[in-house]
């Protein structure tokens, strides 16, 4: 399965970035082989719409799922519309998040997990 994990740097030995739209990198990983490629998130510094733009980037990579710490409402809606499953609550190293995903330790998210503008220091997480 091909998935994207949000990351703080460009390898699977780096940490999961807890933000989706404003993460530093997207790591595309084959969950069977752990082969991966890294892509800088060019939307991370956008003045607005970072989540939507990041979600469009992910959808264009034709992955089945995203693994991240949290996802806002606009990114959630865009990813869902593209048929990309969203798994939140990931932390630690990217490689460990892939293992957690494969072992079923991450739950698919059915709604956004933070409010709008969270990555910019805005709203608090949804409860």
Coordinates of C-alpha atoms in Angstrom, one line a residue, residues 5 8 10 15 21 27-30 37 43 48 51 59-60 63-64 77 83 88-89 92 94 109 119 121:
X5 CA 3.3 10.4 6.3
X8 CA 9.8 17.0 10.1
X10 CA 13.2 14.0 4.6
X15 CA 9.9 12.5 13.4
X21 CA -1.1 21.3 6.2
X27 CA 7.2 11.0 2.9
X28 CA 5.5 8.7 0.4
X29 CA 6.1 5.1 1.7
X30 CA 5.4 1.7 0.3
X37 CA 10.5 9.3 -1.4
X43 CA 2.4 25.1 1.2
X48 CA -4.0 30.8 4.0
X51 CA -4.4 22.5 4.4
X59 CA -4.2 13.5 -3.7
X60 CA -2.1 14.1 -6.8
X63 CA -1.9 7.4 -2.2
X64 CA -4.5 5.4 -0.4
X77 CA -12.8 17.6 3.4
X83 CA -10.9 9.2 -1.5
X88 CA -4.3 10.7 12.9
X89 CA -2.6 10.5 16.3
X92 CA 7.5 9.3 17.0
X94 CA 8.0 7.9 10.5
X109 CA -10.3 9.6 11.3
X119 CA -1.1 25.0 12.3
X121 CA -1.3 28.7 16.3

